[in-house]
PDB file of C-alpha atoms (C1' of nucleotides) in Angstrom:
ATOM      1  CA  MET A  19     146.707 -64.509 -75.384  1.00 63.00           C
ATOM      2  CA  VAL A  20     147.405 -66.236 -72.768  1.00 58.00           C
ATOM      3  CA  LYS A  21     144.176 -66.550 -71.188  1.00 60.00           C
ATOM      4  CA  LYS A  22     143.952 -66.698 -67.026  1.00 61.00           C
ATOM      5  CA  THR A  23     143.350 -69.465 -67.220  1.00 66.00           C
ATOM      6  CA  GLY A  24     144.818 -72.249 -64.778  1.00 70.00           C
ATOM      7  CA  ARG A  25     146.918 -73.891 -67.595  1.00 84.00           C
ATOM      8  CA  PRO A  26     150.336 -71.922 -67.852  1.00 90.00           C
ATOM      9  CA  GLY A  27     151.163 -70.159 -70.691  1.00 93.00           C
ATOM     10  CA  TYR A  28     153.845 -72.441 -72.525  1.00 94.00           C
ATOM     11  CA  LEU A  29     151.146 -74.644 -72.764  1.00 91.00           C
ATOM     12  CA  GLN A  30     148.288 -72.968 -73.699  1.00 92.00           C
ATOM     13  CA  ILE A  31     150.671 -71.411 -76.607  1.00 95.00           C
ATOM     14  CA  ALA A  32     151.681 -75.468 -77.868  1.00 93.00           C
ATOM     15  CA  ASP A  33     147.927 -76.115 -77.576  1.00 90.00           C
ATOM     16  CA  GLU A  34     147.062 -72.957 -80.528  1.00 94.00           C
ATOM     17  CA  LEU A  35     150.605 -74.073 -82.366  1.00 95.00           C
ATOM     18  CA  ARG A  36     149.295 -78.105 -82.242  1.00 92.00           C
ATOM     19  CA  GLU A  37     145.796 -76.835 -83.190  1.00 90.00           C
ATOM     20  CA  GLN A  38     146.673 -74.762 -86.212  1.00 94.00           C
ATOM     21  CA  ILE A  39     149.009 -77.441 -87.657  1.00 91.00           C
ATOM     22  CA  ARG A  40     146.217 -80.185 -87.166  1.00 86.00           C
ATOM     23  CA  SER A  41     143.370 -78.436 -89.298  1.00 89.00           C
ATOM     24  CA  GLY A  42     145.988 -77.352 -91.752  1.00 90.00           C
ATOM     25  CA  SER A  43     146.453 -73.757 -91.026  1.00 94.00           C
ATOM     26  CA  ILE A  44     149.970 -74.379 -91.126  1.00 94.00           C
ATOM     27  CA  ALA A  45     150.575 -76.960 -93.004  1.00 93.00           C
ATOM     28  CA  PRO A  46     153.339 -79.981 -93.850  1.00 93.00           C
ATOM     29  CA  GLY A  47     156.816 -78.360 -94.795  1.00 92.00           C
ATOM     30  CA  GLU A  48     155.514 -75.273 -94.518  1.00 94.00           C
ATOM     31  CA  PRO A  49     157.591 -72.596 -91.520  1.00 95.00           C
ATOM     32  CA  LEU A  50     155.869 -71.619 -88.020  1.00 97.00           C
ATOM     33  CA  PRO A  51     155.832 -68.224 -87.355  1.00 97.00           C
ATOM     34  CA  SER A  52     159.649 -66.981 -85.541  1.00 97.00           C
ATOM     35  CA  THR A  53     159.600 -67.058 -82.124  1.00 97.00           C
ATOM     36  CA  ALA A  54     160.228 -63.325 -82.338  1.00 96.00           C
ATOM     37  CA  GLN A  55     156.489 -62.945 -84.408  1.00 96.00           C
ATOM     38  CA  LEU A  56     154.735 -65.257 -82.481  1.00 97.00           C
ATOM     39  CA  ALA A  57     156.167 -64.446 -78.742  1.00 96.00           C
ATOM     40  CA  GLU A  58     154.855 -60.880 -80.245  1.00 95.00           C
ATOM     41  CA  THR A  59     151.275 -62.434 -81.671  1.00 95.00           C
ATOM     42  CA  PHE A  60     150.417 -63.834 -77.999  1.00 95.00           C
ATOM     43  CA  GLY A  61     151.552 -61.627 -76.264  1.00 94.00           C
ATOM     44  CA  ALA A  62     154.412 -63.845 -74.355  1.00 95.00           C
ATOM     45  CA  SER A  63     158.175 -63.543 -73.498  1.00 96.00           C
ATOM     46  CA  LEU A  64     160.952 -64.766 -76.418  1.00 97.00           C
ATOM     47  CA  SER A  65     161.187 -67.632 -73.396  1.00 97.00           C
ATOM     48  CA  VAL A  66     157.991 -68.938 -73.187  1.00 97.00           C
ATOM     49  CA  VAL A  67     156.899 -68.915 -76.429  1.00 97.00           C
ATOM     50  CA  LYS A  68     160.753 -70.767 -76.846  1.00 97.00           C
ATOM     51  CA  MET A  69     159.340 -73.462 -74.183  1.00 97.00           C
ATOM     52  CA  SER A  70     155.903 -73.740 -76.479  1.00 97.00           C
ATOM     53  CA  VAL A  71     158.018 -74.861 -79.448  1.00 97.00           C
ATOM     54  CA  GLY A  72     160.584 -76.745 -78.195  1.00 95.00           C
ATOM     55  CA  LEU A  73     157.617 -78.759 -76.598  1.00 93.00           C
ATOM     56  CA  LEU A  74     156.354 -79.535 -80.241  1.00 93.00           C
ATOM     57  CA  ARG A  75     159.656 -79.974 -81.496  1.00 92.00           C
ATOM     58  CA  ASN A  76     160.052 -83.076 -78.921  1.00 87.00           C
ATOM     59  CA  GLU A  77     156.594 -84.075 -80.111  1.00 85.00           C
ATOM     60  CA  GLY A  78     157.965 -84.441 -83.466  1.00 84.00           C
ATOM     61  CA  LEU A  79     155.445 -82.514 -84.668  1.00 89.00           C
ATOM     62  CA  VAL A  80     157.832 -80.216 -86.228  1.00 93.00           C
ATOM     63  CA  VAL A  81     161.488 -79.839 -87.238  1.00 92.00           C
ATOM     64  CA  GLY A  82     163.824 -76.737 -86.413  1.00 93.00           C
ATOM     65  CA  GLN A  83     166.673 -75.512 -88.296  1.00 92.00           C
ATOM     66  CA  GLN A  84     168.928 -73.248 -87.039  1.00 92.00           C
ATOM     67  CA  GLY A  85     169.264 -69.676 -88.860  1.00 93.00           C
ATOM     68  CA  LYS A  86     165.466 -70.165 -91.369  1.00 94.00           C
ATOM     69  CA  GLY A  87     163.071 -71.794 -89.101  1.00 95.00           C
ATOM     70  CA  VAL A  88     160.514 -74.294 -87.218  1.00 97.00           C
ATOM     71  CA  PHE A  89     159.002 -76.444 -90.371  1.00 96.00           C
ATOM     72  CA  VAL A  90     156.180 -78.514 -89.962  1.00 95.00           C
ATOM     73  CA  ARG A  91     156.796 -82.139 -90.184  1.00 90.00           C
ATOM     74  CA  GLU A  92     155.622 -83.685 -93.959  1.00 84.00           C
ATOM     75  CA  ASP A  93     155.148 -86.918 -93.044  1.00 74.00           C
ATOM     76  CA  ALA A  94     151.752 -87.422 -90.855  1.00 58.00           C
ATOM     77  CA  PRO A  95     151.783 -88.152 -87.274  1.00 53.00           C
ATOM     78  CA  PRO A  96     151.740 -92.195 -86.750  1.00 51.00           C
ATOM     79  CA  ALA A  97     148.947 -93.109 -85.226  1.00 50.00           C
ATOM     80  CA  ASP A  98     148.221 -96.593 -85.321  1.00 48.00           C
ATOM     81  CA  ASP A  99     151.232 -99.451 -86.381  1.00 55.00           C
ATOM     82  CA  VAL A 100     153.478 -97.898 -83.205  1.00 57.00           C
ATOM     83  CA  ARG A 101     155.400-100.815 -82.326  1.00 55.00           C
ATOM     84  CA  ALA A 102     156.654-101.137 -85.551  1.00 55.00           C
ATOM     85  CA  GLU A 103     157.676 -97.141 -85.653  1.00 59.00           C
ATOM     86  CA  LEU A 104     158.885 -98.447 -82.977  1.00 60.00           C
ATOM     87  CA  THR A 105     161.200-101.280 -83.941  1.00 55.00           C
ATOM     88  CA  ALA A 106     162.701 -98.508 -86.784  1.00 56.00           C
ATOM     89  CA  LEU A 107     163.913 -96.033 -84.751  1.00 61.00           C
ATOM     90  CA  ARG A 108     165.584 -98.385 -82.162  1.00 60.00           C
ATOM     91  CA  ALA A 109     167.135 -99.277 -85.005  1.00 52.00           C
ATOM     92  CA  ALA A 110     167.720 -95.770 -86.696  1.00 56.00           C
ATOM     93  CA  VAL A 111     168.988 -94.681 -83.438  1.00 60.00           C
ATOM     94  CA  ALA A 112     171.737 -97.402 -83.111  1.00 54.00           C
ATOM     95  CA  ASP A 113     172.501 -96.800 -86.658  1.00 50.00           C
ATOM     96  CA  LEU A 114     172.885 -92.921 -86.433  1.00 55.00           C
ATOM     97  CA  THR A 115     175.111 -93.625 -82.710  1.00 55.00           C
ATOM     98  CA  SER A 116     177.559 -95.798 -84.300  1.00 48.00           C
ATOM     99  CA  ARG A 117     178.457 -93.314 -87.571  1.00 51.00           C
ATOM    100  CA  LEU A 118     178.136 -90.846 -85.260  1.00 54.00           C
ATOM    101  CA  GLU A 119     180.398 -91.886 -83.089  1.00 49.00           C
ATOM    102  CA  ARG A 120     183.012 -93.290 -85.464  1.00 47.00           C
ATOM    103  CA  LEU A 121     183.300 -89.630 -86.774  1.00 48.00           C
ATOM    104  CA  GLU A 122     183.187 -88.140 -83.475  1.00 46.00           C
ATOM    105  CA  ARG A 123     185.527 -89.900 -82.749  1.00 40.00           C
ATOM    106  CA  GLY A 124     188.866 -88.130 -84.324  1.00 40.00           C
ATOM    107  CA  ALA A 125     187.487 -89.897 -87.806  1.00 37.00           C
ATOM    108  CA  SER A 126     188.931 -86.927 -90.474  1.00 35.00           C
ATOM    109  CA  PRO A 127     185.432 -85.063 -91.128  1.00 34.00           C
ATOM    110  CA  ARG A 128     187.061 -84.131 -94.376  1.00 33.00           C
ATOM    111  CA  SER A 129     186.933 -87.795 -95.329  1.00 33.00           C
ATOM    112  CA  ALA A 130     183.242 -87.882 -94.904  1.00 34.00           C
ATOM    113  CA  LYS A 131     182.228 -88.789 -98.631  1.00 34.00           C
ATOM    114  CA  SER A 132     179.126 -87.544 -99.812  1.00 30.00           C
TER     115      SER A 132
ATOM    116  CA  MET B  97     178.195 -85.394 -66.206  1.00 64.00           C
ATOM    117  CA  VAL B  98     176.449 -83.483 -69.338  1.00 59.00           C
ATOM    118  CA  LYS B  99     179.207 -85.013 -71.427  1.00 61.00           C
ATOM    119  CA  LYS B 100     180.618 -83.039 -74.285  1.00 63.00           C
ATOM    120  CA  THR B 101     178.616 -84.605 -77.125  1.00 69.00           C
ATOM    121  CA  GLY B 102     177.720 -82.601 -78.943  1.00 74.00           C
ATOM    122  CA  ARG B 103     173.943 -83.336 -77.251  1.00 85.00           C
ATOM    123  CA  PRO B 104     172.904 -81.063 -74.775  1.00 91.00           C
ATOM    124  CA  GLY B 105     172.358 -81.420 -71.082  1.00 93.00           C
ATOM    125  CA  TYR B 106     168.846 -81.070 -70.662  1.00 95.00           C
ATOM    126  CA  LEU B 107     168.461 -84.097 -72.964  1.00 93.00           C
ATOM    127  CA  GLN B 108     172.255 -85.957 -71.762  1.00 93.00           C
ATOM    128  CA  ILE B 109     170.059 -85.610 -68.277  1.00 95.00           C
ATOM    129  CA  ALA B 110     166.387 -86.295 -68.781  1.00 94.00           C
ATOM    130  CA  ASP B 111     167.836 -89.661 -70.694  1.00 91.00           C
ATOM    131  CA  GLU B 112     170.081 -90.755 -67.755  1.00 93.00           C
ATOM    132  CA  LEU B 113     167.111 -90.295 -65.450  1.00 95.00           C
ATOM    133  CA  ARG B 114     164.334 -91.923 -67.764  1.00 92.00           C
ATOM    134  CA  GLU B 115     166.763 -95.138 -68.034  1.00 89.00           C
ATOM    135  CA  GLN B 116     166.956 -94.992 -63.891  1.00 93.00           C
ATOM    136  CA  ILE B 117     163.574 -95.194 -64.523  1.00 91.00           C
ATOM    137  CA  ARG B 118     163.264 -97.755 -66.524  1.00 85.00           C
ATOM    138  CA  SER B 119     166.089-100.120 -65.428  1.00 87.00           C
ATOM    139  CA  GLY B 120     163.678 -99.865 -61.285  1.00 89.00           C
ATOM    140  CA  SER B 121     167.031 -97.420 -59.989  1.00 93.00           C
ATOM    141  CA  ILE B 122     164.023 -95.309 -58.941  1.00 94.00           C
ATOM    142  CA  ALA B 123     161.216 -97.192 -58.018  1.00 93.00           C
ATOM    143  CA  PRO B 124     157.497 -96.072 -59.548  1.00 93.00           C
ATOM    144  CA  GLY B 125     156.098 -94.328 -56.647  1.00 93.00           C
ATOM    145  CA  GLU B 126     158.835 -93.130 -55.263  1.00 94.00           C
ATOM    146  CA  PRO B 127     160.261 -89.995 -55.584  1.00 95.00           C
ATOM    147  CA  LEU B 128     163.183 -88.265 -57.952  1.00 97.00           C
ATOM    148  CA  PRO B 129     165.893 -85.709 -56.135  1.00 97.00           C
ATOM    149  CA  SER B 130     165.430 -82.776 -55.643  1.00 97.00           C
ATOM    150  CA  THR B 131     166.177 -80.460 -58.479  1.00 97.00           C
ATOM    151  CA  ALA B 132     169.262 -78.949 -56.273  1.00 96.00           C
ATOM    152  CA  GLN B 133     170.525 -82.258 -55.387  1.00 96.00           C
ATOM    153  CA  LEU B 134     170.418 -83.724 -59.203  1.00 97.00           C
ATOM    154  CA  ALA B 135     172.413 -80.009 -59.837  1.00 96.00           C
ATOM    155  CA  GLU B 136     174.446 -80.987 -58.572  1.00 95.00           C
ATOM    156  CA  THR B 137     174.403 -84.486 -59.139  1.00 95.00           C
ATOM    157  CA  PHE B 138     174.712 -83.348 -63.296  1.00 95.00           C
ATOM    158  CA  GLY B 139     176.862 -80.944 -62.486  1.00 94.00           C
ATOM    159  CA  ALA B 140     174.545 -78.619 -64.153  1.00 94.00           C
ATOM    160  CA  SER B 141     172.394 -75.595 -63.570  1.00 96.00           C
ATOM    161  CA  LEU B 142     169.355 -75.977 -61.737  1.00 96.00           C
ATOM    162  CA  SER B 143     167.301 -74.486 -65.435  1.00 97.00           C
ATOM    163  CA  VAL B 144     168.741 -77.472 -66.777  1.00 97.00           C
ATOM    164  CA  VAL B 145     166.992 -79.933 -64.302  1.00 97.00           C
ATOM    165  CA  LYS B 146     163.636 -77.887 -64.184  1.00 97.00           C
ATOM    166  CA  MET B 147     163.755 -78.687 -67.835  1.00 97.00           C
ATOM    167  CA  SER B 148     165.178 -82.152 -67.807  1.00 97.00           C
ATOM    168  CA  VAL B 149     162.124 -83.214 -64.994  1.00 97.00           C
ATOM    169  CA  GLY B 150     159.209 -81.039 -67.896  1.00 95.00           C
ATOM    170  CA  LEU B 151     160.660 -83.429 -70.388  1.00 93.00           C
ATOM    171  CA  LEU B 152     159.763 -86.519 -67.787  1.00 93.00           C
ATOM    172  CA  ARG B 153     156.294 -84.570 -66.562  1.00 91.00           C
ATOM    173  CA  ASN B 154     155.246 -84.515 -70.432  1.00 87.00           C
ATOM    174  CA  GLU B 155     155.609 -87.290 -71.417  1.00 84.00           C
ATOM    175  CA  GLY B 156     154.222 -88.632 -68.401  1.00 82.00           C
ATOM    176  CA  LEU B 157     156.985 -90.998 -66.840  1.00 88.00           C
ATOM    177  CA  VAL B 158     156.345 -89.047 -63.515  1.00 92.00           C
ATOM    178  CA  VAL B 159     153.307 -86.584 -61.806  1.00 91.00           C
ATOM    179  CA  GLY B 160     155.002 -83.606 -59.794  1.00 91.00           C
ATOM    180  CA  GLN B 161     153.514 -82.261 -56.692  1.00 92.00           C
ATOM    181  CA  GLN B 162     154.292 -79.237 -55.211  1.00 92.00           C
ATOM    182  CA  GLY B 163     155.867 -78.916 -52.449  1.00 92.00           C
ATOM    183  CA  LYS B 164     156.888 -81.838 -51.787  1.00 94.00           C
ATOM    184  CA  GLY B 165     158.435 -83.678 -55.440  1.00 95.00           C
ATOM    185  CA  VAL B 166     158.697 -85.527 -58.503  1.00 97.00           C
ATOM    186  CA  PHE B 167     157.474 -89.190 -58.278  1.00 95.00           C
ATOM    187  CA  VAL B 168     157.505 -92.044 -60.811  1.00 95.00           C
ATOM    188  CA  ARG B 169     154.149 -92.842 -61.958  1.00 88.00           C
ATOM    189  CA  GLU B 170     152.901 -95.625 -60.730  1.00 83.00           C
ATOM    190  CA  ASP B 171     150.013 -96.589 -63.711  1.00 69.00           C
ATOM    191  CA  ALA B 172     153.062 -96.740 -66.401  1.00 57.00           C
ATOM    192  CA  PRO B 173     150.773 -98.220 -68.753  1.00 48.00           C
ATOM    193  CA  PRO B 174     152.430-100.052 -71.043  1.00 49.00           C
ATOM    194  CA  ALA B 175     150.934 -98.588 -73.583  1.00 48.00           C
ATOM    195  CA  ASP B 176     151.924 -95.274 -72.085  1.00 52.00           C
ATOM    196  CA  ASP B 177     155.296 -96.266 -71.869  1.00 58.00           C
ATOM    197  CA  VAL B 178     155.511 -97.490 -75.414  1.00 64.00           C
ATOM    198  CA  ARG B 179     154.740 -94.268 -76.239  1.00 63.00           C
ATOM    199  CA  ALA B 180     157.169 -92.266 -74.099  1.00 63.00           C
ATOM    200  CA  GLU B 181     160.022 -94.559 -75.322  1.00 67.00           C
ATOM    201  CA  LEU B 182     159.010 -93.475 -78.922  1.00 70.00           C
ATOM    202  CA  THR B 183     159.077 -89.773 -77.470  1.00 67.00           C
ATOM    203  CA  ALA B 184     162.156 -89.833 -77.241  1.00 68.00           C
ATOM    204  CA  LEU B 185     162.983 -91.635 -79.180  1.00 71.00           C
ATOM    205  CA  ARG B 186     162.444 -89.638 -82.233  1.00 67.00           C
ATOM    206  CA  ALA B 187     163.837 -86.761 -80.663  1.00 67.00           C
ATOM    207  CA  ALA B 188     167.219 -88.510 -80.358  1.00 68.00           C
ATOM    208  CA  VAL B 189     166.717 -89.295 -84.060  1.00 67.00           C
ATOM    209  CA  ALA B 190     166.008 -85.694 -84.824  1.00 63.00           C
ATOM    210  CA  ASP B 191     169.529 -84.512 -82.887  1.00 62.00           C
ATOM    211  CA  LEU B 192     171.633 -87.779 -84.235  1.00 64.00           C
ATOM    212  CA  THR B 193     170.962 -87.047 -87.306  1.00 61.00           C
ATOM    213  CA  SER B 194     171.516 -83.335 -87.139  1.00 58.00           C
ATOM    214  CA  ARG B 195     174.697 -84.348 -85.524  1.00 60.00           C
ATOM    215  CA  LEU B 196     175.988 -86.276 -88.242  1.00 57.00           C
ATOM    216  CA  GLU B 197     174.269 -84.134 -91.152  1.00 54.00           C
ATOM    217  CA  ARG B 198     176.636 -81.334 -90.416  1.00 55.00           C
ATOM    218  CA  LEU B 199     179.682 -83.934 -89.637  1.00 52.00           C
ATOM    219  CA  GLU B 200     179.145 -85.496 -92.752  1.00 49.00           C
ATOM    220  CA  ARG B 201     179.124 -82.282 -94.547  1.00 47.00           C
ATOM    221  CA  GLY B 202     182.832 -81.505 -93.437  1.00 45.00           C
ATOM    222  CA  ALA B 203     182.183 -79.963 -90.443  1.00 42.00           C
ATOM    223  CA  SER B 204     184.439 -80.486 -87.328  1.00 40.00           C
ATOM    224  CA  PRO B 205     182.746 -81.213 -84.217  1.00 40.00           C
ATOM    225  CA  ARG B 206     183.092 -78.051 -81.762  1.00 38.00           C
ATOM    226  CA  SER B 207     184.069 -80.531 -78.846  1.00 37.00           C
ATOM    227  CA  ALA B 208     186.448 -81.954 -80.764  1.00 36.00           C
ATOM    228  CA  LYS B 209     189.402 -79.684 -81.378  1.00 33.00           C
ATOM    229  CA  SER B 210     191.977 -80.870 -80.230  1.00 29.00           C
TER     230      SER B 210
ATOM    231  C1'  DC C  40     180.541 -58.558-112.788  1.00 51.93           C
ATOM    232  C1'  DA C  41     181.287 -61.272-109.153  1.00 51.93           C
ATOM    233  C1'  DA C  42     183.362 -62.076-104.982  1.00 51.93           C
ATOM    234  C1'  DG C  43     183.719 -61.592-100.235  1.00 51.93           C
ATOM    235  C1'  DC C  44     182.440 -59.468 -96.078  1.00 51.93           C
ATOM    236  C1'  DC C  45     178.981 -58.156 -93.448  1.00 51.93           C
ATOM    237  C1'  DA C  46     174.824 -57.038 -90.965  1.00 51.93           C
ATOM    238  C1'  DA C  47     170.047 -59.047 -89.575  1.00 51.93           C
ATOM    239  C1'  DC C  48     167.647 -62.611 -88.552  1.00 51.93           C
ATOM    240  C1'  DT C  49     166.702 -67.760 -87.571  1.00 51.93           C
ATOM    241  C1'  DA C  50     166.823 -70.991 -83.830  1.00 51.93           C
ATOM    242  C1'  DG C  51     169.313 -73.491 -79.753  1.00 51.93           C
ATOM    243  C1'  DG C  52     171.077 -73.505 -75.633  1.00 51.93           C
ATOM    244  C1'  DT C  53     172.443 -72.056 -70.785  1.00 51.93           C
ATOM    245  C1'  DT C  54     172.255 -69.572 -66.422  1.00 51.93           C
ATOM    246  C1'  DA C  55     170.342 -66.404 -63.383  1.00 51.93           C
ATOM    247  C1'  DA C  56     166.564 -64.145 -60.284  1.00 51.93           C
ATOM    248  C1'  DC C  57     161.718 -63.532 -59.572  1.00 51.93           C
ATOM    249  C1'  DT C  58     157.716 -65.142 -58.006  1.00 51.93           C
ATOM    250  C1'  DA C  59     154.496 -68.365 -56.837  1.00 51.93           C
ATOM    251  C1'  DT C  60     152.543 -72.134 -53.790  1.00 51.93           C
ATOM    252  C1'  DG C  61     152.544 -76.755 -51.596  1.00 51.93           C
ATOM    253  C1'  DT C  62     154.723 -79.434 -47.627  1.00 51.93           C
ATOM    254  C1'  DT C  63     156.917 -80.346 -43.318  1.00 51.93           C
ATOM    255  C1'  DG C  64     158.697 -79.567 -38.901  1.00 51.93           C
ATOM    256  C1'  DG C  65     160.313 -77.087 -35.040  1.00 51.93           C
ATOM    257  C1'  DC C  66     159.223 -73.589 -31.804  1.00 51.93           C
ATOM    258  C1'  DA C  67     156.385 -71.011 -29.136  1.00 51.93           C
ATOM    259  C1'  DA C  68     152.248 -69.495 -26.861  1.00 51.93           C
ATOM    260  C1'  DC C  69     148.203 -70.636 -24.348  1.00 51.93           C
TER     261       DC C  69
ATOM    262  C1'  DG D  61     149.186 -81.262 -24.720  1.00 51.93           C
ATOM    263  C1'  DT D  62     147.529 -78.706 -28.787  1.00 51.93           C
ATOM    264  C1'  DT D  63     147.585 -75.009 -31.501  1.00 51.93           C
ATOM    265  C1'  DG D  64     149.264 -71.736 -34.971  1.00 51.93           C
ATOM    266  C1'  DC D  65     152.521 -69.751 -36.918  1.00 51.93           C
ATOM    267  C1'  DC D  66     157.055 -69.270 -39.076  1.00 51.93           C
ATOM    268  C1'  DA D  67     160.935 -71.028 -41.184  1.00 51.93           C
ATOM    269  C1'  DA D  68     162.586 -74.105 -44.730  1.00 51.93           C
ATOM    270  C1'  DC D  69     162.238 -76.733 -48.353  1.00 51.93           C
ATOM    271  C1'  DA D  70     159.102 -78.774 -52.448  1.00 51.93           C
ATOM    272  C1'  DT D  71     157.661 -77.608 -57.225  1.00 51.93           C
ATOM    273  C1'  DA D  72     156.497 -75.164 -61.340  1.00 51.93           C
ATOM    274  C1'  DG D  73     155.853 -71.051 -64.058  1.00 51.93           C
ATOM    275  C1'  DT D  74     158.063 -66.584 -66.090  1.00 51.93           C
ATOM    276  C1'  DT D  75     161.330 -62.750 -67.695  1.00 51.93           C
ATOM    277  C1'  DA D  76     165.503 -61.672 -69.183  1.00 51.93           C
ATOM    278  C1'  DA D  77     170.373 -61.864 -70.631  1.00 51.93           C
ATOM    279  C1'  DC D  78     173.993 -63.795 -73.164  1.00 51.93           C
ATOM    280  C1'  DC D  79     176.026 -67.147 -76.101  1.00 51.93           C
ATOM    281  C1'  DT D  80     176.644 -70.229 -80.798  1.00 51.93           C
ATOM    282  C1'  DA D  81     175.739 -71.231 -84.648  1.00 51.93           C
ATOM    283  C1'  DG D  82     173.070 -70.941 -89.303  1.00 51.93           C
ATOM    284  C1'  DT D  83     170.664 -68.584 -93.366  1.00 51.93           C
ATOM    285  C1'  DT D  84     169.689 -65.166 -95.898  1.00 51.93           C
ATOM    286  C1'  DG D  85     170.877 -60.169 -98.767  1.00 51.93           C
ATOM    287  C1'  DG D  86     172.912 -56.415 -99.650  1.00 51.93           C
ATOM    288  C1'  DC D  87     176.714 -53.607 -99.844  1.00 51.93           C
ATOM    289  C1'  DT D  88     181.619 -53.263-100.814  1.00 51.93           C
ATOM    290  C1'  DT D  89     185.469 -54.091-102.788  1.00 51.93           C
ATOM    291  C1'  DG D  90     188.249 -56.135-105.929  1.00 51.93           C
TER     292       DG D  90
END
DNA sequence: CAAGCCAACTAGGTTAACTATGTTGGCAAC
DNA sequence: GTTGCCAACATAGTTAACCTAGTTGGCTTG
């Protein structure tokens, strides 16, 4: 598709996918079509599709799982209390970072308890 | 640059630039170094630099002007600033989580092999 | 039948090349 | 001196190719 408006293709595709997600056309928990499928559907190259999906991923609308697909996030987009989520995220990042550094720093991965 | 942590290069560069902007190291209204300069500075290819700048552009932290450069936005409203940080944090959490899960599942990080 | 291998498909990251378009500065022509 | 052209540099968009890595299902082999 990618109409020949001034809007770049990767934004048009991202818009379209965003709309399909917002409208429930692709429900939370469900996967997007594969990048190859999207490329064919939109008549675009793999590269622009990957850029589009990357955008949505960056926005937190979807999460990608290597080898499986890209899934619409279950939890709805946080609209109002932005600051609360910000605080929570800062804490989460701090926690994850410390755990990760310890692990990546030569701690035997095998000793990681389940 | 682009340390060999699991974090992809284009995110590392985006983080770095975001930090330089947030800290005032690159003041509002001022231009970022050109993509070519950034590529050399960070030891990365033009492509990843363009991806990084594209991220910041998408976040509204900077605005690009064809033929001139990429400028730090003068009017970074606090709300938008929060929103941008939120976006960045979400991405960071997703990234950290995946790395952590892989590690805690017993896989050894690629970069940690002696 | 069960285990294991393997091919096909998935997302993700990186690089390179090409095009389009806008800006700027210098230089030649008038 | 002014005008107009032109080369150099800038962002921006697109495409293609290559590589890594996870998942799945089928088939072969023991």
